Short mmCIF file of C-alpha atoms in Angstrom, two decimals:
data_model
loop_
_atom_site.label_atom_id
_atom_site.label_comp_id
_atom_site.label_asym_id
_atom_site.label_seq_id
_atom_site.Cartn_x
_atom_site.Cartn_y
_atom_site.Cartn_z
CA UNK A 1 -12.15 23.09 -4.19
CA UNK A 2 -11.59 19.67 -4.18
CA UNK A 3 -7.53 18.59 -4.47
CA UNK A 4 -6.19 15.07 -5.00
CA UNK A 5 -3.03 14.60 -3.27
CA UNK A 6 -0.55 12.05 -4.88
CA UNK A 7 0.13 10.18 -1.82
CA UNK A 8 2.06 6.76 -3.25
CA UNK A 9 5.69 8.13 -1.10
CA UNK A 10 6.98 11.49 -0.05
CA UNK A 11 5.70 14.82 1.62
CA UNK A 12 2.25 13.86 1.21
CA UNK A 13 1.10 14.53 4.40
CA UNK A 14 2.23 18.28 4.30
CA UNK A 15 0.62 18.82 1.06
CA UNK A 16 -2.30 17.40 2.51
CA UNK A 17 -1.95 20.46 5.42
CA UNK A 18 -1.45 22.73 3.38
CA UNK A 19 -4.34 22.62 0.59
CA UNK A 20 -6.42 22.18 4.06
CA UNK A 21 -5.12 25.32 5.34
CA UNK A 22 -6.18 26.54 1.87
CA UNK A 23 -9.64 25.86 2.74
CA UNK A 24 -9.74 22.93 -0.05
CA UNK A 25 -11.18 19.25 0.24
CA UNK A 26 -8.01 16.94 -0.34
CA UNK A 27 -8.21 13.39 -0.52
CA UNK A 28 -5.64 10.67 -1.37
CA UNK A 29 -4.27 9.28 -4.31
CA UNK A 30 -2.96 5.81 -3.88
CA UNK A 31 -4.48 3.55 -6.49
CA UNK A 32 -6.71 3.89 -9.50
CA UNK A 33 -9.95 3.77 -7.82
CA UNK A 34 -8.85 7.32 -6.15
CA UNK A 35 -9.13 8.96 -9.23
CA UNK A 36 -12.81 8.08 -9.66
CA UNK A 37 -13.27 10.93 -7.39
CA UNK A 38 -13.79 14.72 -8.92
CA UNK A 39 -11.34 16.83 -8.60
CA UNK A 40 -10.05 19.91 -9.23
CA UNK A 41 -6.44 20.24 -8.38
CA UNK A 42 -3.93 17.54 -8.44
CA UNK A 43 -0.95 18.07 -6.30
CA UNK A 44 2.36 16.30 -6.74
CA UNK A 45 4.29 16.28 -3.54
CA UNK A 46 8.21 16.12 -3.10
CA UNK A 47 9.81 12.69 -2.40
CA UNK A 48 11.81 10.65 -4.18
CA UNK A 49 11.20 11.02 -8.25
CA UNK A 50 12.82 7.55 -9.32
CA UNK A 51 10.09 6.04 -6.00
CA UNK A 52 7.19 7.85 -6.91
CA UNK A 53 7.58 7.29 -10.92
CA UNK A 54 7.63 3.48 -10.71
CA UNK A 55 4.70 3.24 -8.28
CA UNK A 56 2.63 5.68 -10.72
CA UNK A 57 3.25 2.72 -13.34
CA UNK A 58 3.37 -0.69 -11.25
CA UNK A 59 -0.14 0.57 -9.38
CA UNK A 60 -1.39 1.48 -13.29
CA UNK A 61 -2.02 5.56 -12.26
CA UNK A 62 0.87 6.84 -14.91
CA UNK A 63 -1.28 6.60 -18.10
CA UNK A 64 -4.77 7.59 -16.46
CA UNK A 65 -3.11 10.71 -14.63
CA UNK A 66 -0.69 12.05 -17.74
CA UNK A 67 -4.53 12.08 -19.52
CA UNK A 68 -6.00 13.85 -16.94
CA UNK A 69 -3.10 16.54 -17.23
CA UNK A 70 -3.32 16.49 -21.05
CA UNK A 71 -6.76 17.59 -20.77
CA UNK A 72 -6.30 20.82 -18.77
CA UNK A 73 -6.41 19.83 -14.82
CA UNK A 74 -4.46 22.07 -12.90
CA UNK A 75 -0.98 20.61 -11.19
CA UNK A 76 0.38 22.09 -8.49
CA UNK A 77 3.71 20.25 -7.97
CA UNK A 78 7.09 20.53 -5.87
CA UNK A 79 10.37 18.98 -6.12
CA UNK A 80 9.92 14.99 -7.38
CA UNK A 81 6.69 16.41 -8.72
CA UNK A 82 8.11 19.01 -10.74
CA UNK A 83 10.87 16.08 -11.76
CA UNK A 84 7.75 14.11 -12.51
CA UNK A 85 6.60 16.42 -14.87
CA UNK A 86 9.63 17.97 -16.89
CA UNK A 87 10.09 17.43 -20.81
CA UNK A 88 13.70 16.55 -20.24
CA UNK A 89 15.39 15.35 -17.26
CA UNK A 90 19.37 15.97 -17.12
CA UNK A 91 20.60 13.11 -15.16
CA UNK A 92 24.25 11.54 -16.00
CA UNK A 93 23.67 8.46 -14.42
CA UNK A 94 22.91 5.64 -16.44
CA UNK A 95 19.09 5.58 -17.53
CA UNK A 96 16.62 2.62 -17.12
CA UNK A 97 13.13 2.29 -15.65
CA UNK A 98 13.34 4.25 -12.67
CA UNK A 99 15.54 6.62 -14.17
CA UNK A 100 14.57 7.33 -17.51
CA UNK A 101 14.89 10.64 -19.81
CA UNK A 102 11.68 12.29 -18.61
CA UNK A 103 8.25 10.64 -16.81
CA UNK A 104 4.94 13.12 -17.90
CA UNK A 105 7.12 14.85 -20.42
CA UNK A 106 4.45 17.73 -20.35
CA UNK A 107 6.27 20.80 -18.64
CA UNK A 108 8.37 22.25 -21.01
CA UNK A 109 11.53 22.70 -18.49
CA UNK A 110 14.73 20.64 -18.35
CA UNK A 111 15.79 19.72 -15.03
CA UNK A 112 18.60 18.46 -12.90
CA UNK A 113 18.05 15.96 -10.11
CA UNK A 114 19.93 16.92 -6.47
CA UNK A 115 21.54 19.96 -8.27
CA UNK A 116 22.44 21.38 -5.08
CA UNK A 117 24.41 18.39 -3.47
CA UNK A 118 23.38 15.60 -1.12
CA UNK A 119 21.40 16.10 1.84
CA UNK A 120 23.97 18.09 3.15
CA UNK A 121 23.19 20.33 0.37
CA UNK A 122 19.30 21.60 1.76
CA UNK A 123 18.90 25.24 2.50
CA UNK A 124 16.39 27.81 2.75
CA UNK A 125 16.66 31.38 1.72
CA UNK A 126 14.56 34.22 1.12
CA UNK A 127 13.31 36.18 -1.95
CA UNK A 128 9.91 37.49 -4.67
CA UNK A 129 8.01 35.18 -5.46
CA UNK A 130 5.01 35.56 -7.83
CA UNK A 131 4.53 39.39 -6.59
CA UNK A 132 5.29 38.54 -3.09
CA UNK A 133 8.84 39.86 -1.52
CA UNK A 134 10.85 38.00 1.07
CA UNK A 135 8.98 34.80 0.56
CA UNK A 136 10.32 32.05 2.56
CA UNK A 137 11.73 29.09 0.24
CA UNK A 138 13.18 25.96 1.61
CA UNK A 139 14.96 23.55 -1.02
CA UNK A 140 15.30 19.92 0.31
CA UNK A 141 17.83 17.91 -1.80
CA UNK A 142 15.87 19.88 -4.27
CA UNK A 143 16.39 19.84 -8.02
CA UNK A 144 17.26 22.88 -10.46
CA UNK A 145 15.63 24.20 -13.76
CA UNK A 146 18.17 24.10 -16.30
CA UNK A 147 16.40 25.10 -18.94
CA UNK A 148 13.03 26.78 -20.11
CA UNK A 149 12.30 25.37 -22.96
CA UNK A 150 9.36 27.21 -24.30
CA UNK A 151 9.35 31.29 -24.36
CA UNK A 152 5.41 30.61 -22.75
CA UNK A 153 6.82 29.06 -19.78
CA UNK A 154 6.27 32.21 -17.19
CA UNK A 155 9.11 32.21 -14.26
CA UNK A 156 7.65 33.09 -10.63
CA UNK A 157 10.66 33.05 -8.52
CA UNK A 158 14.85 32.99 -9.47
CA UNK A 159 17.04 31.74 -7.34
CA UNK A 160 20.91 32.09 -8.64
CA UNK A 161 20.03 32.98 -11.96
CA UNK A 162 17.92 29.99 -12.58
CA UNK A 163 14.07 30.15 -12.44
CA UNK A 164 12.94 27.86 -8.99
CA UNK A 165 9.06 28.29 -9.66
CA UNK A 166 7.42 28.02 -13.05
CA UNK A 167 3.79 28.04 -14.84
CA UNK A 168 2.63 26.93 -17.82
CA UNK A 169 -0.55 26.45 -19.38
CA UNK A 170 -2.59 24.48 -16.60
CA UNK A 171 0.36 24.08 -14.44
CA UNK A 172 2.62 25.27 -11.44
CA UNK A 173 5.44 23.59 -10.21
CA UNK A 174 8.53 24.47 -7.53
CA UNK A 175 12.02 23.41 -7.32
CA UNK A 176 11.46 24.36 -3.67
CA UNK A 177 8.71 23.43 -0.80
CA UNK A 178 6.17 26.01 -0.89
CA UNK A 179 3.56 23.86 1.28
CA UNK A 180 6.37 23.25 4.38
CA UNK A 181 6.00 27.04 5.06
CA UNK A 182 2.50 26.75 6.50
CA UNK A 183 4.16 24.50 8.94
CA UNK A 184 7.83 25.47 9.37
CA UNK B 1 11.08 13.16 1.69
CA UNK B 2 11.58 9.57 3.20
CA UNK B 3 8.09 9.62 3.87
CA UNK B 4 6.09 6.60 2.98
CA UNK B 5 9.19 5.17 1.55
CA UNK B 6 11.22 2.05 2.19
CA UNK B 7 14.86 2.75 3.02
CA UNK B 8 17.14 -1.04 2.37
CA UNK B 9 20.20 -2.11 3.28
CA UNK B 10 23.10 -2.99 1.02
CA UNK B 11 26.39 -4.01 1.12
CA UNK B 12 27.30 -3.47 -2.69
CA UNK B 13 26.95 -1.32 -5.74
CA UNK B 14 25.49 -3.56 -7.70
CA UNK B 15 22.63 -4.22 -4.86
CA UNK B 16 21.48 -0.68 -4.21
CA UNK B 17 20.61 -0.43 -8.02
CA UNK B 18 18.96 -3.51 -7.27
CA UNK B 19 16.87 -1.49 -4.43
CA UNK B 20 16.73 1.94 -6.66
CA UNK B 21 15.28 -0.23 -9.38
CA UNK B 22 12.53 -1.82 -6.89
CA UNK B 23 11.37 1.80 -5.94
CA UNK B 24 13.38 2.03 -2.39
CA UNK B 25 13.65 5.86 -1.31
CA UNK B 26 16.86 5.06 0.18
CA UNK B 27 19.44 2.70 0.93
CA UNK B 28 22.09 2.20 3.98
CA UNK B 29 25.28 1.18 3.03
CA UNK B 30 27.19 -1.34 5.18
CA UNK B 31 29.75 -3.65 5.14
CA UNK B 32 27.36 -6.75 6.12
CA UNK B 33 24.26 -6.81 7.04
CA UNK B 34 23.14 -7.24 10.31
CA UNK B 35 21.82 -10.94 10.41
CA UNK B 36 25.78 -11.18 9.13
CA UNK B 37 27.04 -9.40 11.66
CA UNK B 38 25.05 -11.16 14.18
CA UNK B 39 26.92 -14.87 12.62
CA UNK B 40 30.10 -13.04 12.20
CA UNK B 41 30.17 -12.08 16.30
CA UNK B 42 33.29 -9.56 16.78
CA UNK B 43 33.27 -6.05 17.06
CA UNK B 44 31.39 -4.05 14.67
CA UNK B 45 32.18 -0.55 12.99
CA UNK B 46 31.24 1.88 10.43
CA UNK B 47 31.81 0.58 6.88
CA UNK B 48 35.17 1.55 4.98
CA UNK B 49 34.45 5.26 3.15
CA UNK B 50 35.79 3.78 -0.11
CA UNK B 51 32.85 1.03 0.16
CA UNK B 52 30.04 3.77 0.73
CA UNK B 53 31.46 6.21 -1.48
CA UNK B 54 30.96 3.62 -4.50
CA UNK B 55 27.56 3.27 -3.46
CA UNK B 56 26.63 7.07 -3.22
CA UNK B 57 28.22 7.22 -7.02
CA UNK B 58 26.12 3.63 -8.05
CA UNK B 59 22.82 5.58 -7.38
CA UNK B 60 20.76 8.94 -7.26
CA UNK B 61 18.35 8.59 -4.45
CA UNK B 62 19.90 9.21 -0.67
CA UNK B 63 22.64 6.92 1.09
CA UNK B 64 22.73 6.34 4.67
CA UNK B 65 25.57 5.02 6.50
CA UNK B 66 26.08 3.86 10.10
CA UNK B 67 28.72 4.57 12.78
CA UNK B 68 28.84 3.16 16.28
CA UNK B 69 26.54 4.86 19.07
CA UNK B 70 28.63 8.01 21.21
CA UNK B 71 31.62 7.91 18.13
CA UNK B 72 31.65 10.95 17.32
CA UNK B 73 34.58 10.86 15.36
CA UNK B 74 32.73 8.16 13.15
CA UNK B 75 29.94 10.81 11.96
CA UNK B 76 32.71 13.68 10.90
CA UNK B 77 34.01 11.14 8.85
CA UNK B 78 30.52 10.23 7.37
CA UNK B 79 29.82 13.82 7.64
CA UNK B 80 33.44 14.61 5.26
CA UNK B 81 31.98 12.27 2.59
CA UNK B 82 28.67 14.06 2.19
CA UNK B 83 26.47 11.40 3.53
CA UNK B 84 22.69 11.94 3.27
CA UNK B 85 21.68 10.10 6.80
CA UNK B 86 23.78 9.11 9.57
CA UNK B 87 22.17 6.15 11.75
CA UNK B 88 23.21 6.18 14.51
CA UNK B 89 23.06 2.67 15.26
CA UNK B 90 22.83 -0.41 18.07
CA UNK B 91 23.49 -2.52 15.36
CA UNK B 92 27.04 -1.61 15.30
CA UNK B 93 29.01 -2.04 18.64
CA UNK B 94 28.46 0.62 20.83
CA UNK B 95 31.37 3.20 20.84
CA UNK B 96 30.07 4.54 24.71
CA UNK B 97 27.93 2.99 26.73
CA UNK B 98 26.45 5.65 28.23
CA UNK B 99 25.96 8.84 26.12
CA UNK B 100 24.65 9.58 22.47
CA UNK B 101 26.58 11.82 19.78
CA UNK B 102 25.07 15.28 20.29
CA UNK B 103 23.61 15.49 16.93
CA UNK B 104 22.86 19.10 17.30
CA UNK B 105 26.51 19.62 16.31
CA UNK B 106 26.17 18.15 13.14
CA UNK B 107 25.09 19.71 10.12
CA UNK B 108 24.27 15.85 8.20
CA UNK B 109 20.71 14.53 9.67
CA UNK B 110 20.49 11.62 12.06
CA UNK B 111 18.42 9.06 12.36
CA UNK B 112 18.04 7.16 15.95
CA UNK B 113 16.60 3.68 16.99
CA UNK B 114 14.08 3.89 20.03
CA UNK B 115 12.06 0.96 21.74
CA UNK B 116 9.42 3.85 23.55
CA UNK B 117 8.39 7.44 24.00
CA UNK B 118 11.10 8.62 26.35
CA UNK B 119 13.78 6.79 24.32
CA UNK B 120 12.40 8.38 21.30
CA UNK B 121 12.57 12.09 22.64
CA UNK B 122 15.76 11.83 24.33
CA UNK B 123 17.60 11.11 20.96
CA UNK B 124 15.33 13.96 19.56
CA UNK B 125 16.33 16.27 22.16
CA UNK B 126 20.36 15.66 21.07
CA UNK B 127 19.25 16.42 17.57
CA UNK B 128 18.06 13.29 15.53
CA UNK B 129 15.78 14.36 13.01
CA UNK B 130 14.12 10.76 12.08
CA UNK B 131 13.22 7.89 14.61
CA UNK B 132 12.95 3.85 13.57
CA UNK B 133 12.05 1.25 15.80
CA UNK B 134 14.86 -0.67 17.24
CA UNK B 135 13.63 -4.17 16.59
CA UNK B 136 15.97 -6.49 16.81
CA UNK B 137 18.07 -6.44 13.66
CA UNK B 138 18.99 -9.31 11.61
CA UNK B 139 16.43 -11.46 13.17
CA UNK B 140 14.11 -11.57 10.54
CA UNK B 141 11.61 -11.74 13.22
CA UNK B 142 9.36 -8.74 13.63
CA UNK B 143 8.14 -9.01 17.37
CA UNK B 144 10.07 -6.64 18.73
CA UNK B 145 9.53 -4.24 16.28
CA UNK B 146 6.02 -4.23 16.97
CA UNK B 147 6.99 -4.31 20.69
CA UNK B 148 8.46 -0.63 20.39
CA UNK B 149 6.23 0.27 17.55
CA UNK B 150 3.10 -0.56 19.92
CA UNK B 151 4.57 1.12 22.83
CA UNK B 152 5.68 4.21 21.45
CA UNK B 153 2.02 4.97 20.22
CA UNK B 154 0.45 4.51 22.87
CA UNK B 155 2.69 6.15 25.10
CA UNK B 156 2.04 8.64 23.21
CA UNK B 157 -1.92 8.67 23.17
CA UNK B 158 -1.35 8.52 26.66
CA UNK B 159 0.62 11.79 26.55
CA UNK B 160 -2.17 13.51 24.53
CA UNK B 161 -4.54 12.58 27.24
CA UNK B 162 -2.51 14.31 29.95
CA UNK B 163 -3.77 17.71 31.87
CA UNK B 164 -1.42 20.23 30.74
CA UNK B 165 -0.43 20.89 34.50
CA UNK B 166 0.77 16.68 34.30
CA UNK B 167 3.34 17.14 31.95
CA UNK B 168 6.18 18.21 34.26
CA UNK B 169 5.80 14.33 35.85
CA UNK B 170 5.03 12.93 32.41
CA UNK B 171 8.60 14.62 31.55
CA UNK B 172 10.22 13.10 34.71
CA UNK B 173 8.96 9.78 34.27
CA UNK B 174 9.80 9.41 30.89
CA UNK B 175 13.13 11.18 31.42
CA UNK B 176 12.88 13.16 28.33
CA UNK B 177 12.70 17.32 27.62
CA UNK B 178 9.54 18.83 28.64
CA UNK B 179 9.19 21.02 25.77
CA UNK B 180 9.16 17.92 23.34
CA UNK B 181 6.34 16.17 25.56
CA UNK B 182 4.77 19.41 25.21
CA UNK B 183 4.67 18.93 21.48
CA UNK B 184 3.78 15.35 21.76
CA UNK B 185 0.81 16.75 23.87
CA UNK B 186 -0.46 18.86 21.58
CA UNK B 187 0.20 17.67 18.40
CA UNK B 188 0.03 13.72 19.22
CA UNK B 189 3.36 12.44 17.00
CA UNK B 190 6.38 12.93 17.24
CA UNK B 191 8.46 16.14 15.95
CA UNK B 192 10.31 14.01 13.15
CA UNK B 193 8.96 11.32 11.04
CA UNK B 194 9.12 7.84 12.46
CA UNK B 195 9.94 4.40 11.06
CA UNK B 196 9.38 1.29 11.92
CA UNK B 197 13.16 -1.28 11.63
CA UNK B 198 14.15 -4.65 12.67
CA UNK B 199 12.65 -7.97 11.57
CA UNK B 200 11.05 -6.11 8.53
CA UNK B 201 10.76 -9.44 5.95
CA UNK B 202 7.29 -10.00 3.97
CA UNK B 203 5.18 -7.14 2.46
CA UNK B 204 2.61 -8.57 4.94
CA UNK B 205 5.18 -7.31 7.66
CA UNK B 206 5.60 -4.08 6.03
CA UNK B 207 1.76 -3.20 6.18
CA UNK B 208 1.76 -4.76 9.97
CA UNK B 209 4.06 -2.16 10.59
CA UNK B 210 2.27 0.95 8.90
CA UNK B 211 -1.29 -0.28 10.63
CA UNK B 212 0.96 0.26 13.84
CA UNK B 213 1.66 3.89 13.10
CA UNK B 214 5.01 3.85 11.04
CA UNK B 215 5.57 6.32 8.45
CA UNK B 216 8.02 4.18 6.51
CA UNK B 217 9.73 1.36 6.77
CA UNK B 218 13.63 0.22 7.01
CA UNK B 219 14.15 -3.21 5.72
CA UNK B 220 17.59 -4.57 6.87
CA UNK B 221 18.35 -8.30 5.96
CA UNK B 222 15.05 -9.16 4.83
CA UNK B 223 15.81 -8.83 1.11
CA UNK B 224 18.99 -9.63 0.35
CA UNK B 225 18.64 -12.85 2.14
CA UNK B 226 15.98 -14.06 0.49
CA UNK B 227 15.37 -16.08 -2.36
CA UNK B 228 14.25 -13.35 -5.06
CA UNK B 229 15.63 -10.05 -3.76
CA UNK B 230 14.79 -7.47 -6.51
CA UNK B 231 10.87 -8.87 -6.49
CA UNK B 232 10.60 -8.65 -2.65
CA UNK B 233 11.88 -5.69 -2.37
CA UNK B 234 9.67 -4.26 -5.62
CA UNK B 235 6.77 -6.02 -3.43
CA UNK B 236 7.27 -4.28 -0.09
CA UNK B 237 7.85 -0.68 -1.43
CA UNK B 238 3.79 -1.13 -2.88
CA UNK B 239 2.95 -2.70 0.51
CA UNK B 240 3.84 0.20 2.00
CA UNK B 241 2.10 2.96 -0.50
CA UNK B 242 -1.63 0.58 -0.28
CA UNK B 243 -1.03 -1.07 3.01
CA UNK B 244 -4.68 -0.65 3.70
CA UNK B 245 -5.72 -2.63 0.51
CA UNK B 246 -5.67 -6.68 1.44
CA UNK B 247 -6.55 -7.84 -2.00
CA UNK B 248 -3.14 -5.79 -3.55
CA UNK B 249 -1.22 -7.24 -0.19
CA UNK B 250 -2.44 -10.70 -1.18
CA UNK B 251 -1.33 -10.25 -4.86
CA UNK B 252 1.82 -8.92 -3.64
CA UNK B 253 2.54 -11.52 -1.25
CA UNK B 254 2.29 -14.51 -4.10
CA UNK B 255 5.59 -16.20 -5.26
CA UNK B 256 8.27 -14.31 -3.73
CA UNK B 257 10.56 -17.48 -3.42
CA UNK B 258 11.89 -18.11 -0.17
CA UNK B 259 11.58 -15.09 2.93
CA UNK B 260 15.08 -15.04 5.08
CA UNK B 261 14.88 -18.08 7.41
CA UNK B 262 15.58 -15.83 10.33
CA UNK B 263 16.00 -16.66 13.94
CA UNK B 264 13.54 -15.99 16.62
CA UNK B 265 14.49 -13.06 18.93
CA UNK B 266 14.43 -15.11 22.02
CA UNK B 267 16.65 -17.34 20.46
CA UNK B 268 19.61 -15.14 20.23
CA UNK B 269 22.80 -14.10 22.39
CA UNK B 270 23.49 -10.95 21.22
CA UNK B 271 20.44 -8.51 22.20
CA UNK B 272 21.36 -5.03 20.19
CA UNK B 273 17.98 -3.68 21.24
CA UNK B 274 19.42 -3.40 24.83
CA UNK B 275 22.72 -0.92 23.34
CA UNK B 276 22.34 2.92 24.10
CA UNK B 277 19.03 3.96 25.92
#
């Protein structure tokens, strides 16, 4: 399998380890000329949402990518990716271009950013996920779903009372870090 | 989450939207920057609470803050007002000469400067979680960032080289924790992500620096003293995602308006560098 890593600021590196560790063939996205490559996964890493957004659109990879998801490539993304992705972003800041009222638009989740606090606010705790019991999940600064807001939306892990892992349709996407247990 | 990021310093609301806006994955907050506190001479401290606090409300991505190296009383209160970072910093006027806070204490993350290897591990060892280059802040001049930048990698390609049964003198001589030269050993980086600081002006300094082996980069006076702050800043945050691409670097680099004049580093009286080792 071959995976394209969005590498333009954030985790990259351990998303990178991880699909490796999966067995897959990962290579970097940093420009448009990376996505001339096949590929069958594209992974969105954590990092900052309001960084990684405007680089997607001042290196000209927003438009080109969103297609590519349109048309059925499966996401895998954490954290800023999953930000990256939602329909609506709940944010009560003020809104301009790197924070605007969603990026992809095409998960249909709402989601708050740093809905667990500052920095200060990073845990990890334990519980199913997708099948799996006791799974290890560590949430860095990490952002909540606050809504679902399609009934095909199917929830893989809770946390709280609010879903933490999603999928929908051609994609899967964490509030949590999924790729820093193959390191932690 | 830093990662491949460019974390800027600012002294004002209004100028960390100004570095949100340009794409930086963090800012520091601080009552003057550090080529100011360099003119300004005196002793230096952590910023006033109220002043950071304003700038953790003015944006959403994480705020650093600095207090004075060994005052540990200075990171509870940056720890009380939920700061994301504390830096731990030469820039400030060192608080005790002789030890480091023992960051292992803390629940907030640190971030250290180091000028080589043993530096580097020995703040690790007391619990920093992120490293930066000490450069020489407020310079503008980005020698002796590459200085430390240079010597920390290969100090440690020199580590990976080592028999395993060398370590215990590699440990000694560096005067750092044998299970983090271990590490270094086997895994040839450092345990926490490291950044490259001080001196930090051009996008054609921020790629210099990632070549080098920096994951990120902190940019200190370099934008807000320079002619066209919100473009140089936008400018350095790409350098740092495609610093391998020249022609984008070249693109990048056009019209930014003046740089900061800067001073060079053997020019100056006050060598920070030289505070807590």
């Amino acid at each position: 399998m071959r995976v394209g890593v969005l590498a333009v600021q954030g985790a990259f590196a351990e998303m990178e380890a991880y699909w490796r560790e999966e067995g897959a063939d990962v290579f970097e996205i940093r420009q448009l000329a990376d996505l001339d490559r096949d590929m069958d996964l594209l992974a969105l890493p954590g990092g900052e949402s309001t960084v990684q957004g405007k680089l997607l659109k001042d290196l000209g990879l927003f438009e080109p990518i969103k297609k590519l998801i349109d048309g059925g490539l499966p996401v895998f993304a954490t954290c800023a990716g999953l930000i990256l992705l939602a329909e609506k972003i709940d944010d009560p800041g003020r809104r301009d271009d790197t924070r605007p009222e969603k990026w992809f638009g095409v998960l249909p989740v709402a989601v708050k950013r740093n809905a667990y606090g500052r920095q200060l606010g990073s845990f990890t705790t334990r519980g199913d996920f997708d099948g799996k019991h006791d799974f290890p999940m560590t949430f860095i600064r990490a952002p909540a779903i606050t809504g679902v807001l399609s009934p095909d939306v199917e929830e893989l892990s809770t946390f709280e009372g609010r879903p933490t892992s999603v999928r929908w349709r051609n994609i899967t996407a964490f509030t949590w870090h999924p790729e820093l247990n193959a390191t932690a | 989450m830093l990662k491949g990021g460019v974390i800027m310093d600012v002294t004002t609301p209004e100028q960390a939207k100004i570095a949100e806006q340009a794409g930086a994955c963090a800012v520091m907050a601080l009552e003057r920057i550090p080529a100011d506190i360099r003119a300004a001479g005196g002793v230096s401290r952590m910023s006033d609470p109220a002043m950071i606090k304003g700038i953790q409300n003015a944006v959403s991505i994480p705020v650093m803050a600095k207090c004075r190296i060994g005052h540990i009383a200075e990171a509870r209160i940056l720890e009380a007002i939920e700061i994301d970072y504390i830096d731990e910093s030469e820039v400030l006027s060192p608080a005790d000469d002789v030890r480091h806070i023992d960051k292992t204490k803390f629940n907030v993350p640190f971030v250290c400067g180091a000028r080589d290897l043993g530096e580097a591990l020995r703040r690790i060892g007391e619990g920093a979680t992120m490293i930066r280059t000490k450069g020489e802040p407020g310079t503008g001049d980005v020698v002796q960032a590459v200085r430390h930048m240079r010597k920390m990698q290969s100090e440690i390609r020199k580590v990976v080289s080592l028999r395993e049964d060398e370590l215990y003198e590699a440990a000694k001589e560096l005067a750092a924790p044998l299970d983090l030269v271990k590490y270094v050993h086997e895994n040839g980086k450092l345990p926490v992500v490291n950044f490259a600081a001080g001196g930090v002006a051009t996008p054609a300094d921020a790629a210099l620096m990632m070549e080098l082996g920096a994951e990120g980069v902190f940019v200190g006076s370099g934008i807000f003293k320079s002619g066209d702050p919100a473009k140089r800043a936008a400018a350095i945050v790409q350098a740092v995602t495609n610093w391998q691409d020249s022609k984008l670097l070249a693109k990048l680099s056009e019209n930014l308006g003046p740089a900061m004049v800067g001073i060079n580093a053997d020019e100056i009286e006050t060598i920070m560098e030289e505070r807590g080792k």
